[in-house]
Amino acid sequence: MAFPCVDHLEQRTQKFLQSFDGGPEPSYSNPVSGYSLYQHNEPFLLDHGGILPKFEIAYESWGELNEDKSNVILLHTGLSASSHAKSHPANTAPGWWEKFIGPGLAIDTNRFHVICTNVIGGCYGSTGPSSIDPKDNKPYATRFPIVTIFDMVRAQFEMLNSMGIKKLHASVGASMGGMQSLAAALLFKERVGKIVSISAAARSHPYSIALRFTQRQVLMADPNWNKGFYYDKVPPHSGMKLAREIATISYRSGPEWEQRFGRKRSQPTTTPSLCADFLIETYLDHQGERFCLQYDPNSLLYVSKAMDMFDLSAFNSAETNLRRARNSLRLQEGKGSAAPENAATPPEEQVAACSTTVSPEEQKKKELDTPKAQLSDLKEGMSSLKDIPALILGIQSDILFPVWQQKEVADCLREVGNKNVTYYELDSMYGHDAFLLEIVNVGSAVKGHLELKE
């Protein structure tokens, strides 16, 4: 029996081994041009104690900035997206939200100045694991510190500060971008005029965490991952391909695939193959092939982990603030590094961490063991969002972020006193990816919210 799918992976590995100059160079190592760079040259403290000595953010923009800089929309991306949401003269390729941004469209560039960034931890121009560590002029790889959704947003607001932008008209995003839009309002409530959160959640739940964990495990099991140190070597393209195939299953829906593929085989007159045989299998194979050299594997690990850790609850915010306060002192004392928090923990604190005495924090965790207590804690954490008009939108066929998670966001906002919450559920067969494909339904809801005068 022939195994063309296995042979293809081996052939790609051999191309890398034969010549890195002429081989299939990963596209993330040569990102497309057309973006601008914000450079932050001061140490930047992260939520889990890591410190970036400096960082860069790739961003693109559309529409004119008005005189008082009050018409800015910050557009947040999903996990693997670049800042290229819309084509422009410096990069004419269609963007990932091409038909949503422009004159008269959902985000009307006749009214608004739109800014989209690649997140820190990413690989499309912003500082991430594939970036050069100034300490030794080598890629960070897995020496890169753990980042959170809140870290990504803080970095974006450092960029906004440099631009003199004091308040956003709106913070807009879908999927991971919808998490960021909520995080921006939580961290900078006086600087966010409106929230648009599509196909997202106020906290990551076990099913989506499990899906992303599985992708990371598959990727890390590829021997070429080499604990993250694969730059200038064969990248873990097999692991990346499989991880993307798993992800794609969660991005679309069964009803769409029933209609689009059914049980059809790609070559029905041939003997069935153990490689891609059914049309749905060839589709997943194609999606994996497209992605495996497009995105940095380490960025997938770090950014997906940031999604898993996302939680707007009061307890999580309090813990984070405590940790940041403690590590801010170390930063001021010059003890910080890009290493995780425990690498810079003073000996006396390490001893305290081993104590069997139950801390107030641990006691609080025990009190939050029930779903009812956890929901109450989430509402308390979101209470500062009560004065910000919000559009929360979900897709009924979404299995990655089921609609009950968007309803949870909307309900929490209403129960803490927000009188300007708009909640929609779309009956689309496209699953999680509907925010990219449902131009009329998603676009109309977004446009109505952004242009509504309070």
CSV table of C-alpha atoms in Angstrom, one decimal:
chain,number,residue,atom,x,y,z
A,1,MET,CA,0.0,0.0,0.0
A,2,ALA,CA,1.2,3.5,-0.8
A,3,PHE,CA,1.4,6.2,1.8
A,4,PRO,CA,1.7,9.5,-0.1
A,5,CYS,CA,0.8,11.6,3.0
A,6,VAL,CA,3.8,10.2,4.9
A,7,ASP,CA,6.1,10.4,1.9
A,8,HIS,CA,5.2,14.1,1.5
A,9,LEU,CA,6.2,14.9,5.0
A,10,GLU,CA,9.5,13.1,4.6
A,11,GLN,CA,10.1,14.9,1.3
A,12,ARG,CA,9.6,18.3,3.0
A,13,THR,CA,12.0,17.4,5.7
A,14,GLN,CA,14.6,16.4,3.2
A,15,LYS,CA,14.2,19.7,1.3
A,16,PHE,CA,15.0,21.5,4.6
A,17,LEU,CA,18.0,19.3,5.2
A,18,GLN,CA,19.4,19.6,1.7
A,19,SER,CA,19.5,23.4,1.6
A,20,PHE,CA,18.1,26.0,3.9
A,21,ASP,CA,18.8,28.6,1.2
A,22,GLY,CA,16.7,27.0,-1.4
A,23,GLY,CA,14.4,25.0,0.8
A,24,PRO,CA,10.8,25.7,1.8
A,25,GLU,CA,11.5,28.7,4.1
A,26,PRO,CA,8.8,29.3,6.6
A,27,SER,CA,6.8,32.4,5.6
A,28,TYR,CA,6.7,33.7,9.2
A,29,SER,CA,10.5,34.2,9.0
A,30,ASN,CA,9.9,36.6,6.1
A,31,PRO,CA,6.7,38.4,7.1
A,32,VAL,CA,4.9,40.5,4.5
A,33,SER,CA,5.8,44.2,4.3
A,34,GLY,CA,3.4,47.0,4.7
A,35,TYR,CA,3.1,47.3,8.5
A,36,SER,CA,4.4,50.0,10.8
A,37,LEU,CA,6.4,49.2,13.9
A,38,TYR,CA,6.0,50.6,17.4
A,39,GLN,CA,9.2,50.3,19.4
A,40,HIS,CA,9.1,50.2,23.1
A,41,ASN,CA,12.6,50.5,24.5
A,42,GLU,CA,11.9,50.2,28.2
A,43,PRO,CA,11.6,47.0,30.2
A,44,PHE,CA,8.1,45.6,30.1
A,45,LEU,CA,6.7,43.6,33.0
A,46,LEU,CA,4.5,40.6,32.2
A,47,ASP,CA,1.7,39.1,34.4
A,48,HIS,CA,3.6,36.0,35.3
A,49,GLY,CA,6.8,37.8,36.2
A,50,GLY,CA,8.7,37.7,33.0
A,51,ILE,CA,10.3,40.9,31.7
A,52,LEU,CA,10.9,41.8,28.1
A,53,PRO,CA,13.8,44.2,27.9
A,54,LYS,CA,12.1,45.8,25.0
A,55,PHE,CA,9.4,44.9,22.4
A,56,GLU,CA,8.0,45.9,19.1
A,57,ILE,CA,4.4,45.8,17.8
A,58,ALA,CA,3.5,45.5,14.1
A,59,TYR,CA,0.4,47.5,13.3
A,60,GLU,CA,-1.6,48.7,10.3
A,61,SER,CA,-4.2,51.4,10.0
A,62,TRP,CA,-7.0,52.6,7.8
A,63,GLY,CA,-9.2,55.8,7.7
A,64,GLU,CA,-8.3,59.3,8.8
A,65,LEU,CA,-7.5,60.1,12.4
A,66,ASN,CA,-9.7,63.1,13.5
A,67,GLU,CA,-8.2,66.2,15.1
A,68,ASP,CA,-8.9,65.2,18.7
A,69,LYS,CA,-8.1,61.6,18.1
A,70,SER,CA,-11.4,60.4,19.4
A,71,ASN,CA,-12.5,58.2,16.4
A,72,VAL,CA,-10.0,55.3,16.9
A,73,ILE,CA,-11.1,51.7,16.8
A,74,LEU,CA,-8.6,49.2,18.1
A,75,LEU,CA,-9.2,45.9,16.2
A,76,HIS,CA,-7.9,42.8,18.0
A,77,THR,CA,-6.9,39.7,16.2
A,78,GLY,CA,-7.6,36.0,16.6
A,79,LEU,CA,-4.9,33.5,17.6
A,80,SER,CA,-2.9,33.3,14.3
A,81,ALA,CA,-3.8,36.5,12.5
A,82,SER,CA,-1.5,39.3,11.5
A,83,SER,CA,-2.1,43.0,11.6
A,84,HIS,CA,-3.2,42.9,7.9
A,85,ALA,CA,-7.0,43.1,8.4
A,86,LYS,CA,-7.5,45.1,5.2
A,87,SER,CA,-5.6,45.8,2.0
A,88,HIS,CA,-3.9,49.2,1.5
A,89,PRO,CA,-1.4,50.7,-0.8
A,90,ALA,CA,1.6,49.4,1.1
A,91,ASN,CA,0.2,45.8,1.0
A,92,THR,CA,-2.5,45.2,-1.6
A,93,ALA,CA,-3.2,41.6,-0.6
A,94,PRO,CA,-6.7,41.1,0.8
A,95,GLY,CA,-6.8,41.2,4.6
A,96,TRP,CA,-8.5,38.8,7.0
A,97,TRP,CA,-11.4,41.2,7.5
A,98,GLU,CA,-11.2,42.7,4.1
A,99,LYS,CA,-15.0,43.1,3.5
A,100,PHE,CA,-15.7,44.4,6.9
A,101,ILE,CA,-13.4,47.5,6.9
A,102,GLY,CA,-13.8,50.4,4.4
A,103,PRO,CA,-16.0,53.3,3.4
A,104,GLY,CA,-19.6,52.5,4.3
A,105,LEU,CA,-18.7,49.0,5.5
A,106,ALA,CA,-19.2,47.5,9.0
A,107,ILE,CA,-16.2,49.5,10.3
A,108,ASP,CA,-16.7,52.7,8.2
A,109,THR,CA,-13.3,54.3,7.4
A,110,ASN,CA,-15.2,57.5,6.5
A,111,ARG,CA,-16.0,57.8,10.2
A,112,PHE,CA,-13.3,55.8,12.0
A,113,HIS,CA,-9.5,55.4,12.2
A,114,VAL,CA,-8.9,51.7,12.6
A,115,ILE,CA,-5.7,50.3,14.1
A,116,CYS,CA,-4.9,46.5,14.1
A,117,THR,CA,-1.9,45.0,15.7
A,118,ASN,CA,-0.1,41.7,15.7
A,119,VAL,CA,0.0,40.6,19.4
A,120,ILE,CA,3.2,40.2,21.4
A,121,GLY,CA,4.0,36.5,21.4
A,122,GLY,CA,3.1,36.4,17.7
A,123,CYS,CA,5.3,36.1,14.7
A,124,TYR,CA,4.1,38.7,12.1
A,125,GLY,CA,6.3,41.6,13.1
A,126,SER,CA,5.6,41.8,16.8
A,127,THR,CA,8.0,40.5,19.4
A,128,GLY,CA,7.6,36.8,20.1
A,129,PRO,CA,9.6,33.6,20.5
A,130,SER,CA,11.1,33.9,17.0
A,131,SER,CA,12.4,37.4,17.8
A,132,ILE,CA,16.0,38.1,18.7
A,133,ASP,CA,16.9,38.2,22.4
A,134,PRO,CA,19.1,41.2,22.8
A,135,LYS,CA,21.1,39.4,25.5
A,136,ASP,CA,22.8,37.0,23.0
A,137,ASN,CA,21.4,37.9,19.6
A,138,LYS,CA,19.7,34.5,19.2
A,139,PRO,CA,16.0,33.8,18.9
A,140,TYR,CA,14.2,33.7,22.3
A,141,ALA,CA,12.7,30.3,21.4
A,142,THR,CA,11.2,28.9,24.6
A,143,ARG,CA,13.2,31.3,26.7
A,144,PHE,CA,10.5,33.7,25.8
A,145,PRO,CA,8.4,34.5,28.9
A,146,ILE,CA,4.8,33.4,29.4
A,147,VAL,CA,2.4,36.1,28.2
A,148,THR,CA,-1.3,36.7,28.9
A,149,ILE,CA,-4.2,38.3,27.0
A,150,PHE,CA,-3.8,41.2,29.4
A,151,ASP,CA,-0.1,41.5,28.6
A,152,MET,CA,-1.0,41.8,24.9
A,153,VAL,CA,-3.5,44.6,25.7
A,154,ARG,CA,-1.1,46.5,28.0
A,155,ALA,CA,1.5,46.4,25.1
A,156,GLN,CA,-1.2,47.8,22.7
A,157,PHE,CA,-2.0,50.6,25.1
A,158,GLU,CA,1.7,51.5,25.4
A,159,MET,CA,1.6,52.0,21.6
A,160,LEU,CA,-1.6,54.1,21.9
A,161,ASN,CA,0.1,56.2,24.5
A,162,SER,CA,2.9,56.9,22.1
A,163,MET,CA,0.4,58.0,19.5
A,164,GLY,CA,-1.3,60.4,21.9
A,165,ILE,CA,-4.6,58.4,21.8
A,166,LYS,CA,-6.3,58.9,25.1
A,167,LYS,CA,-9.6,57.1,24.5
A,168,LEU,CA,-10.8,54.6,22.0
A,169,HIS,CA,-14.2,54.9,20.3
A,170,ALA,CA,-14.3,51.1,20.5
A,171,SER,CA,-12.4,48.0,21.3
A,172,VAL,CA,-13.4,45.4,18.8
A,173,GLY,CA,-12.4,41.7,18.3
A,174,ALA,CA,-13.5,38.2,17.6
A,175,SER,CA,-12.4,34.9,19.1
A,176,MET,CA,-9.1,35.7,20.9
A,177,GLY,CA,-9.7,39.2,19.8
A,178,GLY,CA,-13.0,39.2,21.6
A,179,MET,CA,-11.2,38.3,24.8
A,180,GLN,CA,-8.8,41.2,24.2
A,181,SER,CA,-11.7,43.6,23.6
A,182,LEU,CA,-13.1,42.7,27.0
A,183,ALA,CA,-9.6,42.8,28.6
A,184,ALA,CA,-9.0,46.3,27.2
A,185,ALA,CA,-12.2,47.6,28.8
A,186,LEU,CA,-11.3,45.9,32.1
A,187,LEU,CA,-7.8,47.3,32.3
A,188,PHE,CA,-8.5,50.7,30.8
A,189,LYS,CA,-12.2,51.3,31.5
A,190,GLU,CA,-11.9,55.1,31.2
A,191,ARG,CA,-10.2,54.8,27.8
A,192,VAL,CA,-12.7,52.5,26.0
A,193,GLY,CA,-15.9,53.9,24.7
A,194,LYS,CA,-17.6,50.7,23.4
A,195,ILE,CA,-17.0,47.0,23.4
A,196,VAL,CA,-17.5,44.6,20.5
A,197,SER,CA,-16.8,40.9,21.5
A,198,ILE,CA,-17.7,38.2,19.0
A,199,SER,CA,-17.5,34.5,19.5
A,200,ALA,CA,-15.4,34.9,22.6
A,201,ALA,CA,-15.8,34.3,26.4
A,202,ALA,CA,-15.2,36.0,29.8
A,203,ARG,CA,-13.1,33.0,30.8
A,204,SER,CA,-11.7,29.9,29.0
A,205,HIS,CA,-13.7,26.8,29.7
A,206,PRO,CA,-12.5,23.1,29.8
A,207,TYR,CA,-13.5,22.1,26.3
A,208,SER,CA,-11.6,24.8,24.5
A,209,ILE,CA,-8.7,24.4,26.9
A,210,ALA,CA,-8.6,20.7,26.1
A,211,LEU,CA,-8.7,21.4,22.3
A,212,ARG,CA,-5.8,23.8,22.5
A,213,PHE,CA,-3.8,21.5,24.9
A,214,THR,CA,-4.2,18.7,22.4
A,215,GLN,CA,-2.8,20.9,19.6
A,216,ARG,CA,0.2,21.9,21.7
A,217,GLN,CA,0.9,18.2,22.7
A,218,VAL,CA,0.8,17.1,19.0
A,219,LEU,CA,3.2,19.9,18.1
A,220,MET,CA,5.6,19.3,21.0
A,221,ALA,CA,5.7,15.6,20.1
A,222,ASP,CA,7.3,16.4,16.8
A,223,PRO,CA,11.0,15.6,17.3
A,224,ASN,CA,11.9,18.6,15.2
A,225,TRP,CA,10.3,20.9,17.8
A,226,ASN,CA,13.4,20.2,19.9
A,227,LYS,CA,12.0,21.9,23.0
A,228,GLY,CA,11.5,25.1,20.9
A,229,PHE,CA,15.0,25.4,19.6
A,230,TYR,CA,14.4,24.6,15.9
A,231,TYR,CA,15.4,28.0,14.3
A,232,ASP,CA,17.9,27.4,11.6
A,233,LYS,CA,17.0,23.8,11.7
A,234,VAL,CA,14.1,21.7,10.3
A,235,PRO,CA,10.9,23.2,11.9
A,236,PRO,CA,8.3,20.9,13.4
A,237,HIS,CA,6.2,21.0,10.2
A,238,SER,CA,4.5,17.6,10.8
A,239,GLY,CA,3.3,18.6,14.3
A,240,MET,CA,2.1,22.0,13.0
A,241,LYS,CA,0.1,20.4,10.3
A,242,LEU,CA,-1.6,18.0,12.7
A,243,ALA,CA,-2.2,20.8,15.2
A,244,ARG,CA,-3.9,22.9,12.5
A,245,GLU,CA,-6.1,19.9,11.4
A,246,ILE,CA,-7.3,19.5,15.0
A,247,ALA,CA,-8.0,23.3,15.2
A,248,THR,CA,-9.9,23.3,11.9
A,249,ILE,CA,-12.3,20.7,13.3
A,250,SER,CA,-13.2,23.2,16.0
A,251,TYR,CA,-13.4,26.2,13.7
A,252,ARG,CA,-16.2,24.9,11.4
A,253,SER,CA,-19.4,22.9,12.0
A,254,GLY,CA,-20.8,19.5,11.2
A,255,PRO,CA,-23.8,20.8,9.3
A,256,GLU,CA,-21.6,22.8,7.0
A,257,TRP,CA,-19.4,19.7,6.3
A,258,GLU,CA,-22.5,17.5,5.8
A,259,GLN,CA,-23.7,19.9,3.1
A,260,ARG,CA,-20.2,20.6,1.6
A,261,PHE,CA,-18.5,17.2,1.7
A,262,GLY,CA,-21.0,14.6,2.8
A,263,ARG,CA,-19.4,11.1,2.6
A,264,LYS,CA,-17.9,11.7,-0.8
A,265,ARG,CA,-14.4,10.4,-1.6
A,266,SER,CA,-11.9,12.3,-3.6
A,267,GLN,CA,-11.3,9.4,-5.9
A,268,PRO,CA,-14.3,7.0,-5.6
A,269,THR,CA,-13.2,4.5,-8.2
A,270,THR,CA,-9.9,3.7,-6.5
A,271,THR,CA,-9.2,1.4,-3.5
A,272,PRO,CA,-9.6,3.3,-0.2
A,273,SER,CA,-6.4,4.8,1.2
A,274,LEU,CA,-5.2,5.2,4.7
A,275,CYS,CA,-4.1,8.7,3.8
A,276,ALA,CA,-6.6,11.5,2.9
A,277,ASP,CA,-9.4,9.7,1.1
A,278,PHE,CA,-12.8,11.3,1.9
A,279,LEU,CA,-13.3,14.9,0.8
A,280,ILE,CA,-13.4,16.1,4.4
A,281,GLU,CA,-10.0,14.4,4.9
A,282,THR,CA,-8.5,16.2,1.9
A,283,TYR,CA,-9.9,19.5,3.2
A,284,LEU,CA,-8.2,19.0,6.6
A,285,ASP,CA,-5.0,17.9,4.9
A,286,HIS,CA,-5.1,21.1,2.7
A,287,GLN,CA,-5.7,23.3,5.7
A,288,GLY,CA,-2.8,21.7,7.6
A,289,GLU,CA,-0.5,22.0,4.6
A,290,ARG,CA,-1.3,25.7,4.1
A,291,PHE,CA,-0.6,26.5,7.8
A,292,CYS,CA,2.4,24.4,8.7
A,293,LEU,CA,5.0,26.8,7.4
A,294,GLN,CA,3.0,30.0,7.7
A,295,TYR,CA,3.0,30.5,11.5
A,296,ASP,CA,5.8,30.1,14.1
A,297,PRO,CA,5.2,26.9,16.1
A,298,ASN,CA,6.4,28.5,19.3
A,299,SER,CA,4.0,31.4,18.8
A,300,LEU,CA,1.2,28.9,18.5
A,301,LEU,CA,2.2,27.4,21.9
A,302,TYR,CA,2.5,30.7,23.7
A,303,VAL,CA,-0.5,32.5,22.2
A,304,SER,CA,-2.8,29.5,22.6
A,305,LYS,CA,-1.7,29.2,26.3
A,306,ALA,CA,-2.6,32.8,26.8
A,307,MET,CA,-6.1,32.0,25.6
A,308,ASP,CA,-6.3,29.1,28.1
A,309,MET,CA,-5.4,31.3,31.0
A,310,PHE,CA,-7.9,34.1,30.2
A,311,ASP,CA,-10.3,34.8,33.1
A,312,LEU,CA,-12.0,38.1,34.0
A,313,SER,CA,-13.0,36.9,37.5
A,314,ALA,CA,-12.3,39.1,40.5
A,315,PHE,CA,-10.1,36.5,42.1
A,316,ASN,CA,-7.9,36.1,39.0
A,317,SER,CA,-7.5,39.9,38.7
A,318,ALA,CA,-6.6,40.2,42.4
A,319,GLU,CA,-4.0,37.5,42.1
A,320,THR,CA,-2.5,39.1,39.0
A,321,ASN,CA,-2.4,42.5,40.6
A,322,LEU,CA,-0.6,41.1,43.7
A,323,ARG,CA,1.9,39.2,41.5
A,324,ARG,CA,2.5,42.3,39.4
A,325,ALA,CA,3.0,44.5,42.5
A,326,ARG,CA,5.6,42.1,43.9
A,327,ASN,CA,7.4,41.8,40.6
A,328,SER,CA,7.3,45.5,40.0
A,329,LEU,CA,9.5,45.9,43.0
A,330,ARG,CA,12.0,43.4,41.6
A,331,LEU,CA,12.0,45.2,38.3
A,332,GLN,CA,12.8,48.5,40.1
A,333,GLU,CA,15.6,46.7,42.0
A,334,GLY,CA,17.0,45.4,38.7
A,335,LYS,CA,16.4,41.8,39.5
A,336,GLY,CA,14.1,41.0,36.6
A,337,SER,CA,14.7,38.8,33.6
A,338,ALA,CA,12.8,37.2,30.8
A,339,ALA,CA,12.6,34.1,32.9
A,340,PRO,CA,9.4,33.0,34.7
A,341,GLU,CA,8.6,34.5,38.0
A,342,ASN,CA,10.1,31.7,40.2
A,343,ALA,CA,13.5,32.1,38.6
A,344,ALA,CA,13.7,35.5,40.2
A,345,THR,CA,12.0,34.6,43.5
A,346,PRO,CA,14.1,35.5,46.5
A,347,PRO,CA,15.1,32.5,48.8
A,348,GLU,CA,12.9,33.7,51.6
A,349,GLU,CA,9.8,33.7,49.3
A,350,GLN,CA,10.7,30.3,48.0
A,351,VAL,CA,10.6,28.9,51.6
A,352,ALA,CA,7.3,30.7,52.2
A,353,ALA,CA,5.9,29.1,49.0
A,354,CYS,CA,6.7,25.6,50.4
A,355,SER,CA,4.8,26.3,53.7
A,356,THR,CA,1.9,24.0,54.6
A,357,THR,CA,0.0,26.9,56.1
A,358,VAL,CA,-3.1,27.7,54.1
A,359,SER,CA,-2.7,31.3,52.7
A,360,PRO,CA,-5.7,33.7,52.4
A,361,GLU,CA,-5.4,33.2,48.6
A,362,GLU,CA,-5.6,29.4,48.9
A,363,GLN,CA,-8.6,29.8,51.3
A,364,LYS,CA,-10.3,32.0,48.7
A,365,LYS,CA,-9.7,29.4,46.0
A,366,LYS,CA,-11.4,26.8,48.2
A,367,GLU,CA,-14.4,29.1,48.6
A,368,LEU,CA,-14.7,29.3,44.8
A,369,ASP,CA,-15.1,25.6,44.2
A,370,THR,CA,-18.7,25.7,43.2
A,371,PRO,CA,-20.1,26.9,39.9
A,372,LYS,CA,-22.4,29.4,41.7
A,373,ALA,CA,-19.4,30.9,43.6
A,374,GLN,CA,-17.3,31.0,40.4
A,375,LEU,CA,-20.1,32.8,38.5
A,376,SER,CA,-20.5,35.3,41.4
A,377,ASP,CA,-16.7,35.9,41.3
A,378,LEU,CA,-16.9,36.5,37.5
A,379,LYS,CA,-19.7,39.1,37.9
A,380,GLU,CA,-17.6,40.8,40.6
A,381,GLY,CA,-14.6,40.9,38.2
A,382,MET,CA,-16.7,42.4,35.4
A,383,SER,CA,-18.5,45.0,37.6
A,384,SER,CA,-16.2,47.8,36.4
A,385,LEU,CA,-17.6,47.3,32.8
A,386,LYS,CA,-21.1,48.4,33.8
A,387,ASP,CA,-20.9,51.8,32.1
A,388,ILE,CA,-19.4,50.7,28.7
A,389,PRO,CA,-21.9,49.9,25.9
A,390,ALA,CA,-21.3,46.4,24.7
A,391,LEU,CA,-22.2,44.2,21.7
A,392,ILE,CA,-21.8,40.5,22.4
A,393,LEU,CA,-22.3,38.2,19.5
A,394,GLY,CA,-22.3,34.4,19.3
A,395,ILE,CA,-22.8,31.8,16.6
A,396,GLN,CA,-25.2,28.9,17.4
A,397,SER,CA,-23.1,26.3,15.5
A,398,ASP,CA,-19.8,27.3,17.2
A,399,ILE,CA,-18.3,24.4,19.1
A,400,LEU,CA,-15.0,26.1,20.1
A,401,PHE,CA,-16.8,29.0,21.9
A,402,PRO,CA,-20.4,27.8,22.3
A,403,VAL,CA,-23.1,30.5,22.5
A,404,TRP,CA,-23.7,29.9,26.2
A,405,GLN,CA,-20.3,31.5,26.7
A,406,GLN,CA,-21.3,34.7,25.0
A,407,LYS,CA,-24.6,34.6,26.8
A,408,GLU,CA,-22.6,34.3,30.0
A,409,VAL,CA,-20.7,37.5,29.1
A,410,ALA,CA,-23.9,39.4,28.3
A,411,ASP,CA,-25.8,38.2,31.4
A,412,CYS,CA,-22.9,39.1,33.7
A,413,LEU,CA,-22.7,42.6,32.2
A,414,ARG,CA,-26.4,43.1,32.6
A,415,GLU,CA,-26.4,41.7,36.2
A,416,VAL,CA,-23.7,44.2,37.3
A,417,GLY,CA,-25.9,47.1,36.0
A,418,ASN,CA,-24.9,47.6,32.4
A,419,LYS,CA,-28.0,49.0,30.7
A,420,ASN,CA,-26.4,49.1,27.2
A,421,VAL,CA,-25.8,45.4,26.4
A,422,THR,CA,-26.8,44.1,23.0
A,423,TYR,CA,-26.7,40.4,22.6
A,424,TYR,CA,-27.2,38.5,19.3
A,425,GLU,CA,-27.1,34.8,18.4
A,426,LEU,CA,-26.6,34.1,14.7
A,427,ASP,CA,-28.0,31.0,13.1
A,428,SER,CA,-25.0,30.3,10.8
A,429,MET,CA,-23.7,26.9,9.7
A,430,TYR,CA,-20.1,28.1,9.5
A,431,GLY,CA,-19.3,27.5,13.2
A,432,HIS,CA,-16.6,29.6,14.9
A,433,ASP,CA,-15.3,30.9,11.6
A,434,ALA,CA,-18.7,32.7,10.9
A,435,PHE,CA,-17.1,35.9,12.2
A,436,LEU,CA,-14.9,35.8,9.1
A,437,LEU,CA,-17.6,34.7,6.6
A,438,GLU,CA,-21.0,36.2,7.7
A,439,ILE,CA,-20.4,39.6,6.2
A,440,VAL,CA,-24.0,40.8,6.2
A,441,ASN,CA,-25.1,39.5,9.6
A,442,VAL,CA,-22.0,40.1,11.6
A,443,GLY,CA,-21.2,43.3,9.7
A,444,SER,CA,-24.6,44.8,10.3
A,445,ALA,CA,-24.5,44.1,14.0
A,446,VAL,CA,-21.0,45.6,14.3
A,447,LYS,CA,-21.9,48.7,12.2
A,448,GLY,CA,-25.1,49.4,14.2
A,449,HIS,CA,-23.3,49.3,17.5
A,450,LEU,CA,-20.3,51.4,16.5
A,451,GLU,CA,-22.4,54.1,14.9
A,452,LEU,CA,-25.2,54.2,17.6
A,453,LYS,CA,-25.1,57.5,19.4
A,454,GLU,CA,-25.7,57.0,23.1
